[in-house]
PDB file of C-alpha atoms and ligand atoms in Angstrom:
ATOM      1  CA  MET A   8      90.527 -34.368 225.495  1.00 38.00           C
ATOM      2  CA  ARG A   9      93.865 -35.428 226.976  1.00 36.00           C
ATOM      3  CA  HIS A  10      93.732 -39.172 226.572  1.00 37.00           C
ATOM      4  CA  GLU A  11      96.282 -39.791 223.835  1.00 37.00           C
ATOM      5  CA  SER A  12      99.889 -40.563 224.676  1.00 38.00           C
ATOM      6  CA  GLN A  13     102.191 -37.729 225.712  1.00 38.00           C
ATOM      7  CA  ALA A  14     104.165 -38.303 222.497  1.00 40.00           C
ATOM      8  CA  ASN A  15     101.258 -36.585 220.782  1.00 44.00           C
ATOM      9  CA  VAL A  16     101.623 -33.286 222.612  1.00 47.00           C
ATOM     10  CA  VAL A  17     101.914 -30.405 220.151  1.00 51.00           C
ATOM     11  CA  ASN A  18     105.192 -28.522 220.269  1.00 47.00           C
ATOM     12  CA  LEU A  19     104.983 -25.096 218.609  1.00 54.00           C
ATOM     13  CA  ASP A  20     106.687 -21.812 219.379  1.00 53.00           C
ATOM     14  CA  GLN A  21     104.542 -18.729 219.820  1.00 55.00           C
ATOM     15  CA  GLY A  22     103.320 -17.284 216.531  1.00 66.00           C
ATOM     16  CA  ALA A  23     100.304 -16.960 214.297  1.00 85.00           C
ATOM     17  CA  VAL A  24      97.940 -19.888 214.587  1.00 93.00           C
ATOM     18  CA  PRO A  25      95.338 -20.371 211.867  1.00 97.00           C
ATOM     19  CA  ARG A  26      91.891 -19.619 213.260  1.00 97.00           C
ATOM     20  CA  HIS A  27      90.151 -22.145 211.029  1.00 98.00           C
ATOM     21  CA  VAL A  28      91.598 -25.421 209.731  1.00 98.00           C
ATOM     22  CA  ALA A  29      89.688 -27.638 207.274  1.00 98.00           C
ATOM     23  CA  ILE A  30      90.797 -31.221 206.621  1.00 98.00           C
ATOM     24  CA  ILE A  31      90.075 -33.912 204.035  1.00 98.00           C
ATOM     25  CA  MET A  32      90.795 -37.126 205.928  1.00 98.00           C
ATOM     26  CA  ASP A  33      91.965 -39.528 203.231  1.00 98.00           C
ATOM     27  CA  GLY A  34      93.772 -42.864 203.261  1.00 98.00           C
ATOM     28  CA  ASN A  35      91.842 -45.036 205.703  1.00 98.00           C
ATOM     29  CA  GLY A  36      91.311 -47.750 203.092  1.00 97.00           C
ATOM     30  CA  ARG A  37      94.977 -47.874 202.083  1.00 98.00           C
ATOM     31  CA  TRP A  38      96.071 -47.933 205.720  1.00 98.00           C
ATOM     32  CA  ALA A  39      93.904 -51.021 206.224  1.00 98.00           C
ATOM     33  CA  ARG A  40      94.923 -52.698 202.956  1.00 98.00           C
ATOM     34  CA  ARG A  41      98.618 -52.410 203.822  1.00 98.00           C
ATOM     35  CA  ARG A  42      97.862 -54.371 206.981  1.00 98.00           C
ATOM     36  CA  HIS A  43      95.613 -56.920 205.237  1.00 98.00           C
ATOM     37  CA  LEU A  44      92.686 -55.623 207.272  1.00 98.00           C
ATOM     38  CA  PRO A  45      89.139 -54.810 206.125  1.00 96.00           C
ATOM     39  CA  ARG A  46      88.568 -51.168 205.106  1.00 96.00           C
ATOM     40  CA  ILE A  47      86.417 -50.537 208.140  1.00 96.00           C
ATOM     41  CA  ALA A  48      89.450 -51.213 210.360  1.00 98.00           C
ATOM     42  CA  GLY A  49      91.050 -48.211 208.650  1.00 98.00           C
ATOM     43  CA  HIS A  50      87.980 -46.087 209.360  1.00 97.00           C
ATOM     44  CA  ARG A  51      88.026 -47.181 213.018  1.00 97.00           C
ATOM     45  CA  LYS A  52      91.654 -46.163 213.322  1.00 98.00           C
ATOM     46  CA  GLY A  53      90.711 -42.983 211.453  1.00 98.00           C
ATOM     47  CA  ALA A  54      88.170 -42.167 214.147  1.00 97.00           C
ATOM     48  CA  GLN A  55      91.015 -42.345 216.696  1.00 97.00           C
ATOM     49  CA  ALA A  56      93.015 -39.924 214.561  1.00 98.00           C
ATOM     50  CA  VAL A  57      90.021 -37.556 214.659  1.00 98.00           C
ATOM     51  CA  ARG A  58      90.208 -37.617 218.444  1.00 97.00           C
ATOM     52  CA  ALA A  59      93.977 -36.910 218.464  1.00 97.00           C
ATOM     53  CA  THR A  60      93.581 -34.106 215.918  1.00 98.00           C
ATOM     54  CA  VAL A  61      90.778 -32.375 217.827  1.00 98.00           C
ATOM     55  CA  GLN A  62      92.952 -32.517 220.928  1.00 97.00           C
ATOM     56  CA  ALA A  63      96.019 -31.137 219.118  1.00 97.00           C
ATOM     57  CA  CYS A  64      94.035 -28.307 217.504  1.00 98.00           C
ATOM     58  CA  GLY A  65      92.455 -27.397 220.843  1.00 96.00           C
ATOM     59  CA  GLU A  66      95.888 -27.292 222.489  1.00 95.00           C
ATOM     60  CA  ILE A  67      97.375 -24.835 220.012  1.00 95.00           C
ATOM     61  CA  GLY A  68      94.385 -22.506 220.016  1.00 96.00           C
ATOM     62  CA  ILE A  69      92.757 -23.258 216.676  1.00 98.00           C
ATOM     63  CA  GLU A  70      89.195 -21.946 216.992  1.00 98.00           C
ATOM     64  CA  TYR A  71      87.456 -23.793 214.159  1.00 98.00           C
ATOM     65  CA  LEU A  72      88.187 -27.288 212.862  1.00 98.00           C
ATOM     66  CA  THR A  73      86.147 -28.615 209.933  1.00 98.00           C
ATOM     67  CA  LEU A  74      86.511 -32.272 208.937  1.00 98.00           C
ATOM     68  CA  PHE A  75      85.233 -33.919 205.748  1.00 98.00           C
ATOM     69  CA  ALA A  76      83.837 -37.210 207.045  1.00 96.00           C
ATOM     70  CA  PHE A  77      81.468 -38.268 204.273  1.00 95.00           C
ATOM     71  CA  SER A  78      81.007 -36.682 200.866  1.00 94.00           C
ATOM     72  CA  SER A  79      77.829 -36.606 198.779  1.00 91.00           C
ATOM     73  CA  GLU A  80      79.701 -39.012 196.452  1.00 92.00           C
ATOM     74  CA  ASN A  81      80.569 -41.528 199.205  1.00 94.00           C
ATOM     75  CA  TRP A  82      77.108 -43.149 198.904  1.00 96.00           C
ATOM     76  CA  ARG A  83      78.598 -44.875 195.829  1.00 94.00           C
ATOM     77  CA  ARG A  84      80.786 -47.047 198.074  1.00 95.00           C
ATOM     78  CA  PRO A  85      79.755 -50.650 198.844  1.00 94.00           C
ATOM     79  CA  ALA A  86      76.607 -50.672 200.997  1.00 95.00           C
ATOM     80  CA  ASP A  87      78.309 -52.464 203.890  1.00 95.00           C
ATOM     81  CA  GLU A  88      81.070 -49.812 204.038  1.00 95.00           C
ATOM     82  CA  VAL A  89      78.508 -46.981 203.979  1.00 96.00           C
ATOM     83  CA  SER A  90      76.542 -48.621 206.742  1.00 95.00           C
ATOM     84  CA  ALA A  91      79.691 -49.245 208.812  1.00 95.00           C
ATOM     85  CA  LEU A  92      80.697 -45.577 208.402  1.00 96.00           C
ATOM     86  CA  MET A  93      77.264 -44.445 209.628  1.00 96.00           C
ATOM     87  CA  THR A  94      77.520 -46.742 212.640  1.00 96.00           C
ATOM     88  CA  LEU A  95      81.021 -45.454 213.384  1.00 97.00           C
ATOM     89  CA  PHE A  96      79.849 -41.840 213.153  1.00 97.00           C
ATOM     90  CA  ALA A  97      76.930 -42.485 215.530  1.00 97.00           C
ATOM     91  CA  ARG A  98      79.188 -44.350 217.959  1.00 97.00           C
ATOM     92  CA  ALA A  99      81.801 -41.595 217.886  1.00 97.00           C
ATOM     93  CA  ILE A 100      79.136 -39.039 218.840  1.00 98.00           C
ATOM     94  CA  GLU A 101      77.864 -41.260 221.665  1.00 97.00           C
ATOM     95  CA  ASP A 102      81.363 -42.003 222.981  1.00 97.00           C
ATOM     96  CA  GLU A 103      82.932 -38.562 222.644  1.00 97.00           C
ATOM     97  CA  LEU A 104      80.127 -36.091 223.248  1.00 98.00           C
ATOM     98  CA  SER A 105      80.473 -35.629 226.988  1.00 98.00           C
ATOM     99  CA  ARG A 106      84.253 -35.255 226.711  1.00 97.00           C
ATOM    100  CA  LEU A 107      83.884 -32.689 223.910  1.00 98.00           C
ATOM    101  CA  HIS A 108      81.317 -30.794 225.976  1.00 98.00           C
ATOM    102  CA  GLU A 109      83.541 -30.840 229.097  1.00 98.00           C
ATOM    103  CA  HIS A 110      86.355 -29.316 227.055  1.00 97.00           C
ATOM    104  CA  GLY A 111      84.241 -26.503 225.658  1.00 97.00           C
ATOM    105  CA  VAL A 112      83.947 -27.878 222.132  1.00 98.00           C
ATOM    106  CA  ARG A 113      80.940 -26.910 220.061  1.00 98.00           C
ATOM    107  CA  PHE A 114      79.875 -29.772 217.759  1.00 98.00           C
ATOM    108  CA  ARG A 115      78.177 -29.074 214.444  1.00 98.00           C
ATOM    109  CA  VAL A 116      77.360 -30.976 211.280  1.00 98.00           C
ATOM    110  CA  ILE A 117      77.099 -29.446 207.803  1.00 98.00           C
ATOM    111  CA  GLY A 118      75.665 -31.289 204.810  1.00 97.00           C
ATOM    112  CA  ASP A 119      72.346 -32.778 203.814  1.00 96.00           C
ATOM    113  CA  ARG A 120      71.466 -34.879 206.844  1.00 95.00           C
ATOM    114  CA  SER A 121      67.980 -35.771 205.572  1.00 94.00           C
ATOM    115  CA  ARG A 122      69.321 -39.007 204.083  1.00 94.00           C
ATOM    116  CA  PHE A 123      70.648 -40.251 207.427  1.00 96.00           C
ATOM    117  CA  GLU A 124      68.690 -42.675 209.612  1.00 96.00           C
ATOM    118  CA  PRO A 125      66.345 -40.821 211.991  1.00 97.00           C
ATOM    119  CA  ARG A 126      68.361 -42.057 214.984  1.00 97.00           C
ATOM    120  CA  LEU A 127      71.582 -40.542 213.627  1.00 98.00           C
ATOM    121  CA  GLN A 128      69.773 -37.304 212.780  1.00 98.00           C
ATOM    122  CA  GLN A 129      68.491 -37.159 216.349  1.00 98.00           C
ATOM    123  CA  LEU A 130      71.947 -37.836 217.824  1.00 98.00           C
ATOM    124  CA  ILE A 131      73.387 -35.031 215.714  1.00 98.00           C
ATOM    125  CA  SER A 132      70.780 -32.455 216.669  1.00 98.00           C
ATOM    126  CA  ASP A 133      70.958 -33.404 220.368  1.00 98.00           C
ATOM    127  CA  ALA A 134      74.757 -33.030 220.271  1.00 98.00           C
ATOM    128  CA  GLU A 135      74.488 -29.679 218.497  1.00 98.00           C
ATOM    129  CA  GLN A 136      71.966 -28.447 221.041  1.00 98.00           C
ATOM    130  CA  LEU A 137      73.983 -29.620 224.056  1.00 98.00           C
ATOM    131  CA  THR A 138      77.184 -27.928 222.878  1.00 98.00           C
ATOM    132  CA  ALA A 139      75.674 -24.829 221.228  1.00 98.00           C
ATOM    133  CA  GLY A 140      77.029 -22.461 223.886  1.00 98.00           C
ATOM    134  CA  ASN A 141      80.628 -23.769 223.835  1.00 98.00           C
ATOM    135  CA  ARG A 142      83.281 -21.444 222.475  1.00 96.00           C
ATOM    136  CA  ARG A 143      86.743 -22.999 222.910  1.00 97.00           C
ATOM    137  CA  LEU A 144      86.725 -24.848 219.598  1.00 98.00           C
ATOM    138  CA  VAL A 145      84.018 -25.261 216.982  1.00 98.00           C
ATOM    139  CA  LEU A 146      84.262 -28.781 215.554  1.00 98.00           C
ATOM    140  CA  THR A 147      82.290 -29.064 212.326  1.00 98.00           C
ATOM    141  CA  ILE A 148      81.804 -32.428 210.664  1.00 98.00           C
ATOM    142  CA  ALA A 149      80.934 -32.286 206.970  1.00 98.00           C
ATOM    143  CA  ALA A 150      78.703 -35.299 206.377  1.00 97.00           C
ATOM    144  CA  ASN A 151      76.810 -35.954 203.158  1.00 96.00           C
ATOM    145  CA  TYR A 152      78.383 -32.661 202.162  1.00 97.00           C
ATOM    146  CA  GLY A 153      79.508 -31.367 198.791  1.00 97.00           C
ATOM    147  CA  GLY A 154      80.766 -27.896 197.899  1.00 97.00           C
ATOM    148  CA  ARG A 155      78.442 -27.662 194.882  1.00 97.00           C
ATOM    149  CA  TRP A 156      75.521 -28.816 197.012  1.00 97.00           C
ATOM    150  CA  ASP A 157      76.402 -26.030 199.452  1.00 98.00           C
ATOM    151  CA  VAL A 158      76.259 -23.317 196.792  1.00 98.00           C
ATOM    152  CA  ALA A 159      72.999 -24.739 195.365  1.00 98.00           C
ATOM    153  CA  GLN A 160      71.306 -24.924 198.775  1.00 98.00           C
ATOM    154  CA  ALA A 161      72.436 -21.339 199.489  1.00 98.00           C
ATOM    155  CA  VAL A 162      70.811 -20.156 196.221  1.00 98.00           C
ATOM    156  CA  ASN A 163      67.593 -21.993 197.106  1.00 98.00           C
ATOM    157  CA  ARG A 164      67.497 -20.474 200.578  1.00 98.00           C
ATOM    158  CA  LEU A 165      68.260 -16.994 199.234  1.00 98.00           C
ATOM    159  CA  LEU A 166      65.370 -17.270 196.759  1.00 97.00           C
ATOM    160  CA  ALA A 167      63.008 -18.571 199.459  1.00 97.00           C
ATOM    161  CA  GLU A 168      63.996 -15.637 201.669  1.00 97.00           C
ATOM    162  CA  ARG A 169      63.414 -13.200 198.815  1.00 97.00           C
ATOM    163  CA  ALA A 170      59.982 -14.715 198.147  1.00 96.00           C
ATOM    164  CA  ARG A 171      59.110 -14.366 201.854  1.00 96.00           C
ATOM    165  CA  SER A 172      60.195 -10.757 202.080  1.00 96.00           C
ATOM    166  CA  GLY A 173      58.778  -9.640 198.748  1.00 96.00           C
ATOM    167  CA  ILE A 174      62.126  -8.966 197.000  1.00 94.00           C
ATOM    168  CA  ALA A 175      62.077  -9.616 193.227  1.00 94.00           C
ATOM    169  CA  LEU A 176      63.428 -13.092 192.537  1.00 94.00           C
ATOM    170  CA  ASP A 177      65.347 -11.821 189.519  1.00 93.00           C
ATOM    171  CA  ALA A 178      67.098  -9.003 191.408  1.00 94.00           C
ATOM    172  CA  PRO A 179      70.872  -9.352 190.891  1.00 94.00           C
ATOM    173  CA  VAL A 180      72.693 -11.613 193.353  1.00 94.00           C
ATOM    174  CA  ASP A 181      76.168 -10.650 194.445  1.00 95.00           C
ATOM    175  CA  GLU A 182      78.661 -12.577 196.560  1.00 95.00           C
ATOM    176  CA  SER A 183      77.688 -10.906 199.796  1.00 96.00           C
ATOM    177  CA  ASP A 184      73.984 -11.732 199.203  1.00 96.00           C
ATOM    178  CA  LEU A 185      74.793 -15.432 198.938  1.00 97.00           C
ATOM    179  CA  GLN A 186      77.402 -15.676 201.684  1.00 96.00           C
ATOM    180  CA  PRO A 187      74.982 -15.707 204.680  1.00 97.00           C
ATOM    181  CA  PHE A 188      73.169 -18.750 203.289  1.00 98.00           C
ATOM    182  CA  LEU A 189      76.251 -20.937 202.859  1.00 98.00           C
ATOM    183  CA  SER A 190      77.239 -23.592 205.373  1.00 96.00           C
ATOM    184  CA  LEU A 191      79.816 -22.090 207.772  1.00 97.00           C
ATOM    185  CA  ALA A 192      78.434 -18.576 207.132  1.00 97.00           C
ATOM    186  CA  ASP A 193      79.074 -17.715 210.769  1.00 95.00           C
ATOM    187  CA  ALA A 194      82.693 -18.953 210.777  1.00 97.00           C
ATOM    188  CA  PRO A 195      85.765 -17.225 209.370  1.00 97.00           C
ATOM    189  CA  GLU A 196      86.889 -18.745 206.075  1.00 97.00           C
ATOM    190  CA  PRO A 197      89.442 -21.546 206.541  1.00 98.00           C
ATOM    191  CA  ASP A 198      93.001 -20.241 206.832  1.00 97.00           C
ATOM    192  CA  LEU A 199      94.561 -23.644 206.298  1.00 98.00           C
ATOM    193  CA  PHE A 200      93.358 -26.680 204.326  1.00 98.00           C
ATOM    194  CA  ILE A 201      94.980 -30.066 204.886  1.00 98.00           C
ATOM    195  CA  ARG A 202      94.537 -33.213 202.815  1.00 98.00           C
ATOM    196  CA  THR A 203      96.123 -36.463 203.878  1.00 98.00           C
ATOM    197  CA  GLY A 204      96.705 -39.580 201.792  1.00 98.00           C
ATOM    198  CA  GLY A 205      98.812 -38.150 198.967  1.00 98.00           C
ATOM    199  CA  GLU A 206      96.099 -36.850 196.603  1.00 98.00           C
ATOM    200  CA  THR A 207      96.281 -33.157 195.695  1.00 98.00           C
ATOM    201  CA  ARG A 208      92.611 -32.399 195.038  1.00 97.00           C
ATOM    202  CA  ILE A 209      89.876 -30.446 196.817  1.00 97.00           C
ATOM    203  CA  SER A 210      87.282 -33.092 195.861  1.00 96.00           C
ATOM    204  CA  ASN A 211      84.164 -30.919 196.135  1.00 97.00           C
ATOM    205  CA  PHE A 212      84.908 -29.900 199.740  1.00 98.00           C
ATOM    206  CA  LEU A 213      84.337 -26.244 200.757  1.00 98.00           C
ATOM    207  CA  LEU A 214      84.574 -24.833 197.219  1.00 97.00           C
ATOM    208  CA  TRP A 215      83.373 -21.320 198.007  1.00 97.00           C
ATOM    209  CA  GLN A 216      85.035 -21.041 201.407  1.00 97.00           C
ATOM    210  CA  LEU A 217      88.499 -22.223 200.276  1.00 98.00           C
ATOM    211  CA  ALA A 218      88.961 -19.381 197.776  1.00 96.00           C
ATOM    212  CA  TYR A 219      91.891 -17.812 199.694  1.00 96.00           C
ATOM    213  CA  THR A 220      92.881 -20.712 201.946  1.00 97.00           C
ATOM    214  CA  GLU A 221      96.476 -21.944 202.169  1.00 97.00           C
ATOM    215  CA  LEU A 222      96.625 -25.558 200.955  1.00 98.00           C
ATOM    216  CA  TRP A 223      98.838 -28.225 202.547  1.00 98.00           C
ATOM    217  CA  PHE A 224      99.063 -31.811 201.329  1.00 98.00           C
ATOM    218  CA  THR A 225     100.727 -34.773 202.982  1.00 98.00           C
ATOM    219  CA  GLU A 226     101.418 -38.382 202.020  1.00 98.00           C
ATOM    220  CA  THR A 227     100.563 -39.435 205.583  1.00 98.00           C
ATOM    221  CA  LEU A 228      97.483 -41.654 205.612  1.00 98.00           C
ATOM    222  CA  TRP A 229      94.699 -40.324 207.831  1.00 98.00           C
ATOM    223  CA  PRO A 230      94.921 -43.061 210.511  1.00 98.00           C
ATOM    224  CA  ASP A 231      98.590 -42.109 211.047  1.00 98.00           C
ATOM    225  CA  PHE A 232      97.847 -38.383 211.264  1.00 98.00           C
ATOM    226  CA  GLY A 233      98.366 -36.664 214.612  1.00 97.00           C
ATOM    227  CA  ALA A 234      99.810 -33.777 216.568  1.00 97.00           C
ATOM    228  CA  ALA A 235     103.187 -33.800 214.776  1.00 97.00           C
ATOM    229  CA  ASP A 236     101.415 -33.416 211.415  1.00 98.00           C
ATOM    230  CA  VAL A 237      99.258 -30.578 212.758  1.00 98.00           C
ATOM    231  CA  SER A 238     102.487 -28.847 213.861  1.00 97.00           C
ATOM    232  CA  ALA A 239     104.104 -29.357 210.447  1.00 97.00           C
ATOM    233  CA  ALA A 240     101.055 -27.966 208.638  1.00 98.00           C
ATOM    234  CA  VAL A 241     100.844 -24.933 210.942  1.00 97.00           C
ATOM    235  CA  ALA A 242     104.589 -24.299 210.553  1.00 95.00           C
ATOM    236  CA  SER A 243     104.158 -24.301 206.774  1.00 95.00           C
ATOM    237  CA  PHE A 244     101.160 -21.964 207.101  1.00 96.00           C
ATOM    238  CA  ARG A 245     103.262 -19.530 209.130  1.00 93.00           C
ATOM    239  CA  SER A 246     105.933 -19.374 206.456  1.00 91.00           C
ATOM    240  CA  ARG A 247     103.494 -18.156 203.804  1.00 87.00           C
ATOM    241  CA  GLU A 248     102.589 -14.624 202.840  1.00 75.00           C
ATOM    242  CA  ARG A 249      98.834 -14.173 202.447  1.00 74.00           C
ATOM    243  CA  ARG A 250      98.201 -11.357 199.990  1.00 65.00           C
ATOM    244  CA  PHE A 251      94.502 -11.762 199.086  1.00 70.00           C
ATOM    245  CA  GLY A 252      95.094 -10.139 195.711  1.00 74.00           C
ATOM    246  CA  ARG A 253      97.397  -7.360 196.957  1.00 73.00           C
ATOM    247  CA  THR A 254     101.134  -7.009 196.304  1.00 72.00           C
ATOM    248  CA  SER A 255     103.866  -7.814 198.831  1.00 73.00           C
ATOM    249  CA  GLU A 256     104.774  -4.122 198.842  1.00 75.00           C
ATOM    250  CA  GLN A 257     101.231  -3.104 199.796  1.00 70.00           C
ATOM    251  CA  LEU A 258     101.264  -5.579 202.676  1.00 73.00           C
ATOM    252  CA  ARG A 259     104.559  -4.203 203.990  1.00 71.00           C
ATOM    253  CA  VAL A 260     103.218  -0.641 203.913  1.00 76.00           C
ATOM    254  CA  ALA A 261      99.951  -1.626 205.638  1.00 70.00           C
ATOM    255  CA  GLY A 262     101.918  -3.719 208.141  1.00 66.00           C
ATOM    256  CA  GLU A 263      98.774  -5.636 209.005  1.00 57.00           C
ATOM    257  CA  VAL A 264      97.285  -9.069 208.669  1.00 57.00           C
ATOM    258  CA  GLU A 265      95.116  -9.050 205.553  1.00 61.00           C
ATOM    259  CA  SER A 266      91.600 -10.469 205.300  1.00 67.00           C
ATOM    260  CA  PRO A 267      89.952 -12.248 202.402  1.00 73.00           C
ATOM    261  CA  PRO A 268      87.807  -9.746 200.452  1.00 70.00           C
ATOM    262  CA  LEU A 269      84.379 -11.182 201.261  1.00 66.00           C
ATOM    263  CA  ALA A 270      85.126 -12.752 204.633  1.00 52.00           C
ATOM    264  CA  ALA A 271      85.828  -9.309 206.044  1.00 45.00           C
ATOM    265  CA  GLN A 272      82.096  -8.654 205.727  1.00 45.00           C
ATOM    266  CA  ALA A 273      81.010 -11.965 207.251  1.00 48.00           C
ATOM    267  CA  ALA A 274      80.141 -12.325 210.897  1.00 41.00           C
ATOM    268  CA  GLY A 275      82.999 -13.743 212.933  1.00 41.00           C
ATOM    269  CA  ALA A 276      85.636 -13.066 210.313  1.00 37.00           C
ATOM    270  CA  ARG A 277      88.642 -10.964 211.109  1.00 33.00           C
TER     271      ARG A 277
HETATM  272  C1  FPP B 321      88.691 -41.523 203.425  1.00 95.39           C
HETATM  273  O1  FPP B 321      89.521 -42.646 203.360  1.00 95.39           O
HETATM  274  C2  FPP B 321      87.884 -41.517 204.629  1.00 95.39           C
HETATM  275  C3  FPP B 321      86.508 -41.498 204.658  1.00 95.39           C
HETATM  276  C4  FPP B 321      85.677 -41.459 203.458  1.00 95.39           C
HETATM  277  C5  FPP B 321      85.778 -41.548 205.917  1.00 95.39           C
HETATM  278  C6  FPP B 321      86.313 -40.729 207.040  1.00 95.39           C
HETATM  279  C7  FPP B 321      85.840 -41.335 208.299  1.00 95.39           C
HETATM  280  C8  FPP B 321      86.539 -41.359 209.465  1.00 95.39           C
HETATM  281  C9  FPP B 321      87.844 -40.706 209.631  1.00 95.39           C
HETATM  282  C10 FPP B 321      86.033 -42.107 210.624  1.00 95.39           C
HETATM  283  C11 FPP B 321      84.936 -41.564 211.425  1.00 95.39           C
HETATM  284  C12 FPP B 321      84.627 -40.123 211.346  1.00 95.39           C
HETATM  285  C13 FPP B 321      84.253 -39.386 212.398  1.00 95.39           C
HETATM  286  C14 FPP B 321      83.893 -37.961 212.193  1.00 95.39           C
HETATM  287  C15 FPP B 321      84.226 -39.918 213.786  1.00 95.39           C
HETATM  288  P1  FPP B 321      89.339 -43.669 202.148  1.00 95.39           P
HETATM  289  O2  FPP B 321      88.428 -44.750 202.615  1.00 95.39           O
HETATM  290  O3  FPP B 321      88.884 -42.944 200.935  1.00 95.39           O
HETATM  291  O4  FPP B 321      90.802 -44.183 201.998  1.00 95.39           O
HETATM  292  P2  FPP B 321      91.496 -44.706 200.653  1.00 95.39           P
HETATM  293  O5  FPP B 321      91.600 -43.521 199.740  1.00 95.39           O
HETATM  294  O6  FPP B 321      92.828 -45.165 201.153  1.00 95.39           O
HETATM  295  O7  FPP B 321      90.651 -45.827 200.124  1.00 95.39           O
END
């Protein structure tokens, strides 16, 4: 992944690194408008920022990186922008896959992919299959994803599973029943959420999974985002006390890193 300039190298002292970082990449359109360029030029530059960010996260030992590339609501954009985004996504997979694979990156997509062109669907599943055994960094792209969609699809899958195994459909559902059916069920919950572009919203991203995540917002537009911003976000993360409902005093007595209440039960969570 080392093909950005050396100026992008991440410079962080030893210390806690978030295991899972989730990012809303916002501001491509404004980046382009400020340069009197078409919006798609901003998305193209945004794709380069994706590359730099994956590299930076890999270098500092982040294990899971989840990027919001296309929301369920983004279909409302002009048709030519939607189509250009799909083309860019397909091209990014074609161009980057072998490099990701060489560097031990597992590639995954979450979201309802049934609306994508068959060729894009095929590219995605081939890429997922090729990289399924990689462990250095799990790169998840949320595409045609929405947090509410995620919860609804989890309920539907839970009910289908109950029907298959003969469990009453009206048996009570608790959080731990639903958790295995959510997207990212096999990943730890995000430790750090980043949104670029100056808005301070979650915008229907990982609604369930962000319950205890530290939030970090920056005015930087996504195409300008890079290793220095990753460092700044991680430095802010390190300065925070994560209590997960406990008191500061309890944490000092336990002297341990706390876990979110439900994530502790999920596979892969610490
Ligand atoms: C938000 O900026 C960005 C998007 C909706 C698309 C994100 C796409 C990329 C970063 C490029 C390709 C992605 C991959 C995974 C290779 P905006 O258009 O909403 O910006 P604005 O708020 O300034 O208009």
